[in-house]
Coordinates of C-alpha atoms in Angstrom, one line a residue:
Chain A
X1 CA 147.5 -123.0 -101.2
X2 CA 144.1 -122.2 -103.0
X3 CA 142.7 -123.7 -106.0
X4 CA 140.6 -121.1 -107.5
X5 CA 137.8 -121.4 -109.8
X6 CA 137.6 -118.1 -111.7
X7 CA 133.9 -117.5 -112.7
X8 CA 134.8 -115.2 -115.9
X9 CA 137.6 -117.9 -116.9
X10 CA 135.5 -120.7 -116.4
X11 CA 138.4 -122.3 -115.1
X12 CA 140.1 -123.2 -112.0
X13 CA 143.4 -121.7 -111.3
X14 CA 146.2 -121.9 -108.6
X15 CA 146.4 -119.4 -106.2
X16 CA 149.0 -117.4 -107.3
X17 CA 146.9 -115.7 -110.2
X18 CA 144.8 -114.2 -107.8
X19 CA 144.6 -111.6 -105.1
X20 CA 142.4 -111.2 -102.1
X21 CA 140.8 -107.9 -101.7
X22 CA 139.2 -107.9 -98.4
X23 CA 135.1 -108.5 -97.7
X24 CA 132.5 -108.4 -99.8
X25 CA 129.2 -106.5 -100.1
X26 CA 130.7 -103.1 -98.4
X27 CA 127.5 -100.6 -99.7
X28 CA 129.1 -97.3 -99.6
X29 CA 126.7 -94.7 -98.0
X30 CA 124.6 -93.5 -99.9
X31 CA 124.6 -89.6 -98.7
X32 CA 128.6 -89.4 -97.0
X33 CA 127.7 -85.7 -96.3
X34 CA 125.0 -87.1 -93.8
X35 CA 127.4 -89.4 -91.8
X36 CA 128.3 -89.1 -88.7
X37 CA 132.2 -89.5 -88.0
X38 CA 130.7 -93.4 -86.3
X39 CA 129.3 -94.5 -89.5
X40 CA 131.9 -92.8 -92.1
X41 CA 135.1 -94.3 -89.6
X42 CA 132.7 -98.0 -89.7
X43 CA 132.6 -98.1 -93.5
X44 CA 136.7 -97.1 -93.9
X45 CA 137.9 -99.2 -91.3
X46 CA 135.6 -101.6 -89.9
X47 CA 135.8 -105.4 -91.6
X48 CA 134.2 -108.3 -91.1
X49 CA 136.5 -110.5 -89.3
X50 CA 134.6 -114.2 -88.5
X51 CA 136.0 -117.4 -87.9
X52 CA 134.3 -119.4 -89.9
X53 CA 132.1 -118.1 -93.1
X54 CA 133.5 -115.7 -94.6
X55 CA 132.4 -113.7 -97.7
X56 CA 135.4 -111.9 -99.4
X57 CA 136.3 -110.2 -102.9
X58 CA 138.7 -111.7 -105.1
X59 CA 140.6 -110.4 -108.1
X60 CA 142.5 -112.4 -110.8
X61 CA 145.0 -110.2 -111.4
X62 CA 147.1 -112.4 -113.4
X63 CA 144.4 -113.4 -115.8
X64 CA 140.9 -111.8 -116.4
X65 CA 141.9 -109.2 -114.0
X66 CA 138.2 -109.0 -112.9
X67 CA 136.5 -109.2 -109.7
X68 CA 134.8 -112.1 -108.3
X69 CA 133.7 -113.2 -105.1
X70 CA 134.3 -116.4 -102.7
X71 CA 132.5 -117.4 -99.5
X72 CA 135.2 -119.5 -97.7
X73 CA 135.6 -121.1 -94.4
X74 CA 138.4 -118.7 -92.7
X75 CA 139.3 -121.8 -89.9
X76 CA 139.4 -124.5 -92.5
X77 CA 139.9 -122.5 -95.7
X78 CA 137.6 -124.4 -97.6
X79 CA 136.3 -122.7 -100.7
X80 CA 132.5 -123.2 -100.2
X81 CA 131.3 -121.2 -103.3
X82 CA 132.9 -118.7 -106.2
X83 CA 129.6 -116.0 -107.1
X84 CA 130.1 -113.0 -109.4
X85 CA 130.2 -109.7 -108.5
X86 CA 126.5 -108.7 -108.1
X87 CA 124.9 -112.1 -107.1
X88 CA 123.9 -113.2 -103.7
X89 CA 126.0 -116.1 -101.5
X90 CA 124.3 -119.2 -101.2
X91 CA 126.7 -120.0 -98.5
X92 CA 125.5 -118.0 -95.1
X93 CA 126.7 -118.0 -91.8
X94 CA 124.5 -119.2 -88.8
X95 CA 124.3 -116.2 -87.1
X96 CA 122.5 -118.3 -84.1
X97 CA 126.1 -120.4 -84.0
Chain B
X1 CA 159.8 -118.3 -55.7
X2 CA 163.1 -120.4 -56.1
X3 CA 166.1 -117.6 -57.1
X4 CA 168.0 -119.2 -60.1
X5 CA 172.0 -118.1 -60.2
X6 CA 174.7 -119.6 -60.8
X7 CA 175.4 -120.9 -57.4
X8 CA 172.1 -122.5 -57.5
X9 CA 173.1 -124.6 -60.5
X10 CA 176.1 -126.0 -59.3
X11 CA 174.1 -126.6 -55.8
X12 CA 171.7 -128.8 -58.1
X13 CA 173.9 -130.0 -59.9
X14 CA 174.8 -132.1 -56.8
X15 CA 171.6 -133.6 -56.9
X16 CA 171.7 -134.4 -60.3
X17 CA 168.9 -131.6 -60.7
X18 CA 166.6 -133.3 -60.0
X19 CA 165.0 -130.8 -57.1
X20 CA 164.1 -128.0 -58.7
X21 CA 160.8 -126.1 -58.1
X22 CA 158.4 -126.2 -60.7
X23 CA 158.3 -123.1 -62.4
X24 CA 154.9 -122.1 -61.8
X25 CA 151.8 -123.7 -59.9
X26 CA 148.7 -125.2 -62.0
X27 CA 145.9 -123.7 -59.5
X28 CA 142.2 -124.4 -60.2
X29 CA 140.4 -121.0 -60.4
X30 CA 139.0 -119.4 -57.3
X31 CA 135.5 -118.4 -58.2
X32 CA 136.2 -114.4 -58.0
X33 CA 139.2 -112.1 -58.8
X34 CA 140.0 -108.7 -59.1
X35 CA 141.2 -108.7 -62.9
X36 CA 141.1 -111.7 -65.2
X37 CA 143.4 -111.7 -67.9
X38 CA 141.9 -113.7 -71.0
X39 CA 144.6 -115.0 -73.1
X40 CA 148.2 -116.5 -71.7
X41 CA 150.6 -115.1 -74.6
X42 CA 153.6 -112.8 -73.8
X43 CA 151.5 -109.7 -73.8
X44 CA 148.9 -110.9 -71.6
X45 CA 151.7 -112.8 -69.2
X46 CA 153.5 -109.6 -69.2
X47 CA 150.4 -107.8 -67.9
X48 CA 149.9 -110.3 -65.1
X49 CA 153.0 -110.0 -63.5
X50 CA 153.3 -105.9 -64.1
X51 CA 149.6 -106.1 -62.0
X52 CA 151.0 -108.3 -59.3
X53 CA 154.7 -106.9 -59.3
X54 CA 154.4 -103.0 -59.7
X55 CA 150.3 -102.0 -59.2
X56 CA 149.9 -104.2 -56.0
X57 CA 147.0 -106.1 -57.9
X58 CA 147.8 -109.7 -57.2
X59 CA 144.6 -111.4 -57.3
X60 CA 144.7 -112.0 -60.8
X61 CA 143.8 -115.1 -63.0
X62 CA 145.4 -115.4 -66.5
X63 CA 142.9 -117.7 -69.0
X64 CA 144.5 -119.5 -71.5
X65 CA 142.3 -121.8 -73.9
X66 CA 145.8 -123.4 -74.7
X67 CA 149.6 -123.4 -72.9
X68 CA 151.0 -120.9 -72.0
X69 CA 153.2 -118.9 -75.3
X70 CA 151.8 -121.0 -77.9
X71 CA 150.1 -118.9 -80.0
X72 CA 152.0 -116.0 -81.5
X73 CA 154.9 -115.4 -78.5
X74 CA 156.2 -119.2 -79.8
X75 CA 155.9 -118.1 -83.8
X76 CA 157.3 -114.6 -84.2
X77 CA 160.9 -113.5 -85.2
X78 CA 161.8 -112.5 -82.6
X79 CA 163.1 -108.7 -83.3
X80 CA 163.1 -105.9 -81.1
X81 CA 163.5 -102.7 -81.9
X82 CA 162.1 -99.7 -81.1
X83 CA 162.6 -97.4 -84.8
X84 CA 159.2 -96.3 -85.5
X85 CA 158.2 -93.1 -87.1
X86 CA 155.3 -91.0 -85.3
X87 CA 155.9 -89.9 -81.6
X88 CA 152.8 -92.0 -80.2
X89 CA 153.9 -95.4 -81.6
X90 CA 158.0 -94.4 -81.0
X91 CA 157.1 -93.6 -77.2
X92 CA 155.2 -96.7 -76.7
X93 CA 157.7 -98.8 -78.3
X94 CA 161.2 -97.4 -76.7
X95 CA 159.1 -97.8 -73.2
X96 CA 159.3 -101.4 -74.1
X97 CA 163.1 -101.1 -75.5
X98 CA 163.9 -99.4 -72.1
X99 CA 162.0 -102.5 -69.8
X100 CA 163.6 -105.0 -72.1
X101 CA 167.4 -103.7 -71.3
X102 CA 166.6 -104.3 -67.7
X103 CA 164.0 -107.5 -68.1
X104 CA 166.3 -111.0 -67.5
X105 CA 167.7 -108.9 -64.1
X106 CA 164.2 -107.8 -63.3
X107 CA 162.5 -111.3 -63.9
X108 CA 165.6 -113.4 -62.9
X109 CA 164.8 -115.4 -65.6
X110 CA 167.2 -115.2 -69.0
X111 CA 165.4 -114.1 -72.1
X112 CA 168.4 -113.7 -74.0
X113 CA 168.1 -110.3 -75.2
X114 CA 171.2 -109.6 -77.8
X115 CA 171.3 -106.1 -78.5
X116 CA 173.1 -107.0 -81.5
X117 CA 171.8 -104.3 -83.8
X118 CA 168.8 -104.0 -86.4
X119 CA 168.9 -102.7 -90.0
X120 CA 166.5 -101.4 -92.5
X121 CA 167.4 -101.1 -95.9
X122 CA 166.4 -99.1 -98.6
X123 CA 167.0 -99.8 -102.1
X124 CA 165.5 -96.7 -103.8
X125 CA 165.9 -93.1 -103.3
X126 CA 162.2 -93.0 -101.8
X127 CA 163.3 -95.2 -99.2
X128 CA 166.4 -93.3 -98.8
X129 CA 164.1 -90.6 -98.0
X130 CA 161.8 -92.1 -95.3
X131 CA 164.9 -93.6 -93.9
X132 CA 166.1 -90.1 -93.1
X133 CA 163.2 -88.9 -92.0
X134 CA 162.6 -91.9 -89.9
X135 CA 166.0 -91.7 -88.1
X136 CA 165.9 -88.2 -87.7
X137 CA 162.1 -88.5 -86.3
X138 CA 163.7 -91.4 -84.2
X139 CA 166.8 -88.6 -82.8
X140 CA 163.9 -86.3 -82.0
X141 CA 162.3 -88.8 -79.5
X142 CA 165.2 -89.9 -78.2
X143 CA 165.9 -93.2 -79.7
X144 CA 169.1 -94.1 -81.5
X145 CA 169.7 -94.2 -85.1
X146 CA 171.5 -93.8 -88.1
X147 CA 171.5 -93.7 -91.7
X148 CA 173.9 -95.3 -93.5
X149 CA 175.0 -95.5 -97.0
X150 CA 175.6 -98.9 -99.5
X151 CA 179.4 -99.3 -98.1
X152 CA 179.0 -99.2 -94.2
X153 CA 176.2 -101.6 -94.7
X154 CA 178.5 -104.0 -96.1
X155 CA 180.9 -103.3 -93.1
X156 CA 178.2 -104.8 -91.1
X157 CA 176.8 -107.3 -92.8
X158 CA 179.9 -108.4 -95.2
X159 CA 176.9 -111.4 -96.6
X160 CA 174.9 -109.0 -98.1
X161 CA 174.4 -108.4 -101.9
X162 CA 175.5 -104.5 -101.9
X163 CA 176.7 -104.9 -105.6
X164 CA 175.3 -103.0 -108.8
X165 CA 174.5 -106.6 -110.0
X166 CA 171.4 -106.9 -107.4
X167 CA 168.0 -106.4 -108.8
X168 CA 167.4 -103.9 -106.7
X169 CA 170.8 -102.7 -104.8
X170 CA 171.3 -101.4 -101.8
X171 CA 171.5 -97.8 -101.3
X172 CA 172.1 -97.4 -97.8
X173 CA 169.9 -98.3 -94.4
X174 CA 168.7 -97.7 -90.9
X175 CA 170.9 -98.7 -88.2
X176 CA 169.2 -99.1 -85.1
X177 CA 172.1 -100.5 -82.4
X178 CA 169.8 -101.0 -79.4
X179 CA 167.7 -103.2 -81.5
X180 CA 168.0 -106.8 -81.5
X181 CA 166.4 -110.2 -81.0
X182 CA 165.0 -112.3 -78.0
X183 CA 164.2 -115.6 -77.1
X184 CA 160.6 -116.0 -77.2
X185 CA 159.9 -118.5 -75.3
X186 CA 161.6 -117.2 -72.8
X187 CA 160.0 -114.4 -72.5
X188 CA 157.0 -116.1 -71.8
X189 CA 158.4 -118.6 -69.4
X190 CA 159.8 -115.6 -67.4
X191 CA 156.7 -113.7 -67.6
X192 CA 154.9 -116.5 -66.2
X193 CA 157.3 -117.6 -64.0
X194 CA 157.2 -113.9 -62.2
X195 CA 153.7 -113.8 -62.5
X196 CA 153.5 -117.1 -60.9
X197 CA 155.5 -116.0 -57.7
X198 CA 153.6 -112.8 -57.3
X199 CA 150.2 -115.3 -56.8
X200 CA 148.7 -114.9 -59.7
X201 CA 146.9 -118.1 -61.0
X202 CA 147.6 -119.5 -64.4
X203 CA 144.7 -120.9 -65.7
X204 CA 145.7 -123.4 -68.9
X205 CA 143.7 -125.7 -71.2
X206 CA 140.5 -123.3 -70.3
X207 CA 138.9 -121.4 -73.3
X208 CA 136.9 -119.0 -72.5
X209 CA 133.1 -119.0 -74.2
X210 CA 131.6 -116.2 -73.3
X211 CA 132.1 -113.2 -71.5
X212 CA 129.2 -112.5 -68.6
X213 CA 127.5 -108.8 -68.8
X214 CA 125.2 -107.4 -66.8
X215 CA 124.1 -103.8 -67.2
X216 CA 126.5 -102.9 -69.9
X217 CA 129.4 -104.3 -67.7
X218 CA 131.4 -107.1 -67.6
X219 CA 131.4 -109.1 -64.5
X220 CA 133.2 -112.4 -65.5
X221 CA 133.8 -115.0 -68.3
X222 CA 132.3 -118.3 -68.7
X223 CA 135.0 -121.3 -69.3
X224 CA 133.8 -124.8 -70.7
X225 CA 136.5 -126.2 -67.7
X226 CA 135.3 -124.4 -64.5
X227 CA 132.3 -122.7 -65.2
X228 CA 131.7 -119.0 -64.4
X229 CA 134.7 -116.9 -63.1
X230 CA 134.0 -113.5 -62.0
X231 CA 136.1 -110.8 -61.9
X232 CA 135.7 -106.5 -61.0
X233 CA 137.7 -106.2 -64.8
X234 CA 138.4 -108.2 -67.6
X235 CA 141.4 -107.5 -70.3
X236 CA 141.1 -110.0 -73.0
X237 CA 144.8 -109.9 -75.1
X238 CA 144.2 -113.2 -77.2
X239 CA 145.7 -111.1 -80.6
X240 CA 144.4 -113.2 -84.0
X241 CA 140.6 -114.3 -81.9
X242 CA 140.3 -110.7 -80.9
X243 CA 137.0 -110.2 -82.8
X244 CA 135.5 -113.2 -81.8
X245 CA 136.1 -111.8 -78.3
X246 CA 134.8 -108.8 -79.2
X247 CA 131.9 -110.4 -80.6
X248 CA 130.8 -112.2 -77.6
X249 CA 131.1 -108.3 -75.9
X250 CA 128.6 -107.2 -78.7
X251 CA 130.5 -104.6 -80.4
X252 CA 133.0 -104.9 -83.2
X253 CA 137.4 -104.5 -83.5
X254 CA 138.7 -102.8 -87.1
X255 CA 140.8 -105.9 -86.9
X256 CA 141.5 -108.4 -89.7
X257 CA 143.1 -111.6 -88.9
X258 CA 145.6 -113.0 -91.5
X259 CA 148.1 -115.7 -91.6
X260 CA 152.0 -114.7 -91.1
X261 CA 154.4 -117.5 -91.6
X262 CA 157.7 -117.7 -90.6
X263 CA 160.7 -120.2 -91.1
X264 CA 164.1 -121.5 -90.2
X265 CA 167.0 -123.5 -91.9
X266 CA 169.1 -125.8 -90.7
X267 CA 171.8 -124.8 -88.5
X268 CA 174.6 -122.9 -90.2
X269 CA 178.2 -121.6 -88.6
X270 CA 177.7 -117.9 -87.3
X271 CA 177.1 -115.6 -90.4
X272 CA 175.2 -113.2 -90.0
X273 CA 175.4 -111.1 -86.1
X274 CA 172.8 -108.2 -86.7
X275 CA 169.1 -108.2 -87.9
X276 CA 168.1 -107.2 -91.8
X277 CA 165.0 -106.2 -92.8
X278 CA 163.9 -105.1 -96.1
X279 CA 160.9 -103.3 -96.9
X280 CA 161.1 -103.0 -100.3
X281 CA 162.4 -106.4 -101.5
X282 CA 160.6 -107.7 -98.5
X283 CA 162.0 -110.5 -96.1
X284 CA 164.1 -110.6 -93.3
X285 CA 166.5 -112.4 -91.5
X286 CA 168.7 -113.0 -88.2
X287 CA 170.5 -115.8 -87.0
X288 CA 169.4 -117.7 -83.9
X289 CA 172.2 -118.8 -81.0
X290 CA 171.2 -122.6 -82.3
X291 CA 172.3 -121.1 -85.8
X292 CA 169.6 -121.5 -87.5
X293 CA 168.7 -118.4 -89.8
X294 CA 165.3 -117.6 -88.8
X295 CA 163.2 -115.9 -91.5
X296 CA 160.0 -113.9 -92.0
X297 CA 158.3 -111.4 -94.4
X298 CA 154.4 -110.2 -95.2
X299 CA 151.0 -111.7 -94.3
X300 CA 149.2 -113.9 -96.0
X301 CA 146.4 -111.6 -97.8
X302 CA 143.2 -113.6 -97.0
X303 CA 141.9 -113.8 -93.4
X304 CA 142.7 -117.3 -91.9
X305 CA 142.3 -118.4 -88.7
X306 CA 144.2 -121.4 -89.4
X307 CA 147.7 -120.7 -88.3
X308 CA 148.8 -121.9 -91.7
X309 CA 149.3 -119.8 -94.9
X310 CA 150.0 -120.4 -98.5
X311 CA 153.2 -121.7 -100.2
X312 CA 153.4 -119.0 -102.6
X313 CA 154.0 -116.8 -99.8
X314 CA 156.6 -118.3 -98.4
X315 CA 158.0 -118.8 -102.0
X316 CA 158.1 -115.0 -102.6
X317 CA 160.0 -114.7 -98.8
X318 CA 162.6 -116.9 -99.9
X319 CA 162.8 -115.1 -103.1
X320 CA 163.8 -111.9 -101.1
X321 CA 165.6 -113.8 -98.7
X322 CA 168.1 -114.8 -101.6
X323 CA 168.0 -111.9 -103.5
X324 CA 169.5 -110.0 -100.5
X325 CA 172.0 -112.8 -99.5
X326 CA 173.2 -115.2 -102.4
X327 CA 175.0 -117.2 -100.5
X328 CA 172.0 -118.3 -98.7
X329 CA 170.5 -120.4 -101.5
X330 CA 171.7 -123.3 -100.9
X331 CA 170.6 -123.5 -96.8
X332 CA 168.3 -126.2 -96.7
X333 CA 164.9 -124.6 -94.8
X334 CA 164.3 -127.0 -91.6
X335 CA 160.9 -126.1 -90.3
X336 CA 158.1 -123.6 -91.1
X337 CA 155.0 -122.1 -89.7
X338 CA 152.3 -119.7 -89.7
X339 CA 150.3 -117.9 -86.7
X340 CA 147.2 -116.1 -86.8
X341 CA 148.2 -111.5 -86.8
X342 CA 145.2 -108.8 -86.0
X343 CA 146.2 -106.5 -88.0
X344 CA 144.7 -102.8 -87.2
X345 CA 144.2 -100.3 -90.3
X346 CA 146.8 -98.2 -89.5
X347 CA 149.5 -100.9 -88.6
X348 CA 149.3 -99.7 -84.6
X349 CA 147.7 -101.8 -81.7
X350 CA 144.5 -101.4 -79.7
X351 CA 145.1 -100.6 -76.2
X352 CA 141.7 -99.3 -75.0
X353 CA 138.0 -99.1 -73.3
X354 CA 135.4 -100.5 -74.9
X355 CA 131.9 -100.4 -74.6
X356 CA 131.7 -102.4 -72.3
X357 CA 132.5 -100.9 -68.9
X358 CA 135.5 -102.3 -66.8
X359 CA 136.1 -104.3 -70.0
X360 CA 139.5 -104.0 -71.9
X361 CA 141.2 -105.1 -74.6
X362 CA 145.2 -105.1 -75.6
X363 CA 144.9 -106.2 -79.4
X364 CA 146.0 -105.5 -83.1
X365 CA 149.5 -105.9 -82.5
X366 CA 149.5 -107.3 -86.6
X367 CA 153.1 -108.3 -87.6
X368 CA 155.2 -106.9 -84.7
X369 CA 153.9 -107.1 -81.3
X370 CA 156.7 -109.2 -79.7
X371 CA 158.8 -106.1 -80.0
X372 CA 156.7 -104.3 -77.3
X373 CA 156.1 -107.2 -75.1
X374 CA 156.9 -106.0 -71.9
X375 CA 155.8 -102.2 -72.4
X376 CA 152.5 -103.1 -73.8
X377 CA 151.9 -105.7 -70.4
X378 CA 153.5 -102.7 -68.4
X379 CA 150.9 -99.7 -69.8
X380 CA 148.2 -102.3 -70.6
X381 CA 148.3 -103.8 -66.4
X382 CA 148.7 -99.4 -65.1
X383 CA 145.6 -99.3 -67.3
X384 CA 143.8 -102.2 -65.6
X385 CA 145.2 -101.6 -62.2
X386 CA 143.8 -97.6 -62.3
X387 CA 140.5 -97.9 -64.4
X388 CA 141.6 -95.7 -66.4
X389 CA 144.3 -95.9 -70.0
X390 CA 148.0 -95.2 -69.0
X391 CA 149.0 -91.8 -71.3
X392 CA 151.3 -93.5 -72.9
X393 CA 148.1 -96.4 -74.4
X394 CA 145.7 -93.3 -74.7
X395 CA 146.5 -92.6 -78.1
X396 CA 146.0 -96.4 -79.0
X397 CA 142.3 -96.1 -78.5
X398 CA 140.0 -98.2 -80.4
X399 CA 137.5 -94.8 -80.8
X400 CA 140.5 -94.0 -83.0
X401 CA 138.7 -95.2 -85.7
X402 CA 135.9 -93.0 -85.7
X403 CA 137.6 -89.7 -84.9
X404 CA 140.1 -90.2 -87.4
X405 CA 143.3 -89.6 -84.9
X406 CA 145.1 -92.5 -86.3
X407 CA 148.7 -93.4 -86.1
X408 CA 149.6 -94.2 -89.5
X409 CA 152.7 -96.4 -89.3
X410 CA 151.7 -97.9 -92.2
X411 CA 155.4 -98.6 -94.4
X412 CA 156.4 -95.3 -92.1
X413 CA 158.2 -97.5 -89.8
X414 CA 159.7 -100.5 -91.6
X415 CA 156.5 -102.1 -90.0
X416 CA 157.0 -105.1 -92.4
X417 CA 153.7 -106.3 -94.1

């Protein structure tokens, strides 16, 4: 059970307000027309899936009903961070592990 | 292999039994095989002993980081059926229907498969609709069904709330009767067990770190226990760690891993002697020989590795749980759980190539891969065994995803979610 601080709220909020809505920072392509059938099937269907940091988009759907983002810890589930929609994570994976 | 029957129990009973063979052997790993099978869950258990048994391949090492069923074979529901809507995914999953009527005979080992019946209700006219179409689609591939209306659901299942008064009634269902429910444990057990017998070595307590690739192929994994273990193929069936599989393989899966939690009461008198699943109110129940009503609905939304979930979840199953059956709210719950589901876009598994040659992965199962236990070991170890995908796992490719020929069972096929 998540206790979520809302960044538009200013407040934090139990889970059940909220709703997860899959990763974050998916750039759609900028010319579709131009992709081939690899890139256009990568950006549908292909998530990041990581165990460990994980940078995912968030919606309070009970309350503000805006979006927001997290970077959290999918093995532990600890909420490292809550960033708006347009800001960068401080919270990065180590890519080197 | 030590033949259990009846006569043998009342032989060891003589002895107290306190002679029996151990069920399987706890070999350390030769340094080569022919196949190595990374993960030791039903699926990839089942494709161990389909290698040794029917394709002849018996130098074989399964790799399991834990024991053997512990992952998501010891924390599923348990149903079986085989009711699902587009001809690929129907095929697939009535091959697995057909080797579980056969599969305590064949293994010697009793999984307890009840044919006991499985039901999918609808409780609006839309679901009415798919229903029909789904049972009909189902008649078409050969696999039984029926629809039924409000009152010979209540025949069956005299428990359920087929009233006006429900919030949302019950207009009618599916009615598979060759579906039912299995032990799961059991399944692994007598996997293994068979497996076992055929010579293949069960490797527990030995995660595998990395997989070892030369020239675009995979020629062994690397294991923190016994170092590097080579092997001409590699199929890796480890379901929620999938992508971190595929990671170490360099390429990616269109899998997302989410929590799904289950739970059972305490141990009630026989109630309830068929499976019911809702869709729309979402939960589902059946009633375990122990008597324990065992209980399940959708996935957690976030991705978790954690094989726990969130208590709001399992709030909302209970919700359904009661709304369908009244007289279920005062069962006290006794235990509950989560495990971690891959769960593929388009609500079908993975059986396929990758990019890696001789490398192969059995994957994205999501919400209902115990189900297709022994048909996915069966196609997944002709497909390992040959080099080449079984025609029944050829549509299950994971290239799927960027021709666009998916198999959308996505609420087509009372997949729950």
């Amino acid at each position: 059970m998540f206790h979520i601080y809302c960044p538009h709220c200013c407040e934090y909020r139990e889970e059940e307000e909220f709703h997860a809505a899959g990763q974050s920072h998916i750039a759609r392509p900028l010319d579709p027309d131009a992709c081939t059938d690899k890139e256009w099937g990568e950006y549908m269907y292909f998530r990041a899936n990581p165990r460990g940091i994980h940078h995912e988009l968030w919606v309070h759907a009970a309350g503000c009903r805006k979006f927001f983002n997290i970077t959290r810890n999918t093995q532990t589930y600890e909420i490292k961070e809550v960033y708006k929609v347009g800001e960068k994570p401080s919270v990065v994976a180590d890519e080197a592990k | 292999m030590q033949h259990y029957s009846g006569f043998g129990l009342l032989k060891h009973s003589f002895s107290h039994h306190e002679n029996w063979q151990r069920v399987w052997r706890n070999p350390t790993p030769k340094k080569k095989y022919d196949v190595i099978i990374v993960g030791g869950g039903g699926h990839g258990l089942a494709t161990a002993y389909y290698l040794a048994k029917e394709f002849g391949v018996t130098n074989v090492a399964v790799i399991e980081k834990g024991f053997l069923g512990g992952g998501n074979t010891a924390r599923n529901t348990t149903i079986v059926r085989s009711n699902y809507l587009w001809d690929e995914a129907a095929h697939l999953y009535e091959h697995a229907m057909k080797l579980w009527e056969g599969l305590s005979q064949d293994l010697n080992y009793n999984v307890m498969f009840s044919q006991r019946g499985c039901l999918n209700l609808g409780h609006t006219l839309q679901d009415m609709r798919d229903i029909e179409r789904r049972v009909n689609a189902n008649r078409l591939n050969g696999i039984d069904g029926e629809v039924l209306d409000a009152k010979q659901v209540q025949e069956i299942v005299p428990v359920l709330d087929c009233s006006d008064r429900a919030r949302y009634p019950v207009m009618g269902a599916s009615w598979q009767p060759r579906a039912g429910v299995a032990r799961h444990d059991a399944v692994a057990w007598g996997f293994a067990r068979g497996a076992d017998a055929h010579g293949v070595d069960l490797i527990q307590q030995t995660e595998v770190e990395d997989l070892i690739i030369e020239d675009g192929t995979v020629v062994g994994v690397r294991t923190a226990r016994y170092g590097e273990i080579r092997a001409d193929r590699v199929g890796c069936v480890v379901a929620g760690n999938s992508s971190v599989l595929a990671k170490m393989g360099g390429f990616e899966l269109p899998l997302e891993s989410h929590p799904l939690q289950a739970l059972v009461s305490e141990p009630i008198k026989p109630i309830l002697d068929t499976v019911v699943m809702s869709n729309q109110v979402h939960g589902y129940a059946s009633q375990s020989d122990k008597g324990d009503l065992v209980i399940g609905a959708g996935i957690d939304g976030y991705n978790g590795y954690g094989q726990r979930g969130s208590y709001s979840t399992i709030e909302h199953t209970i919700q359904a749980i009661v709304e369908m059956f009244p007289v279920f709210s005062r069962v006290r719950m006794n235990r509950q759980w989560g495990g971690i589901v891959d769960t593929c876009p388009d609500a079908c598994p993975i059986i396929s190539e990758t990019p890696v040659k001789n490398l192969y992965f059995n994957c994205g199962w999501g919400t209902g891969g115990f189900k297709a236990t022994p048909g996915s070991g069966h196609v997944f170890a002709a497909s390992l065994a040959k080099g080449e995908m079984h025609p029944l796992a050829k549509p299950f490719s994971m290239f799927r995803f960027h021709n666009g020929a998916l198999v959308d069972e996505h609420g087509a096929a009372g997949v729950a979610h």
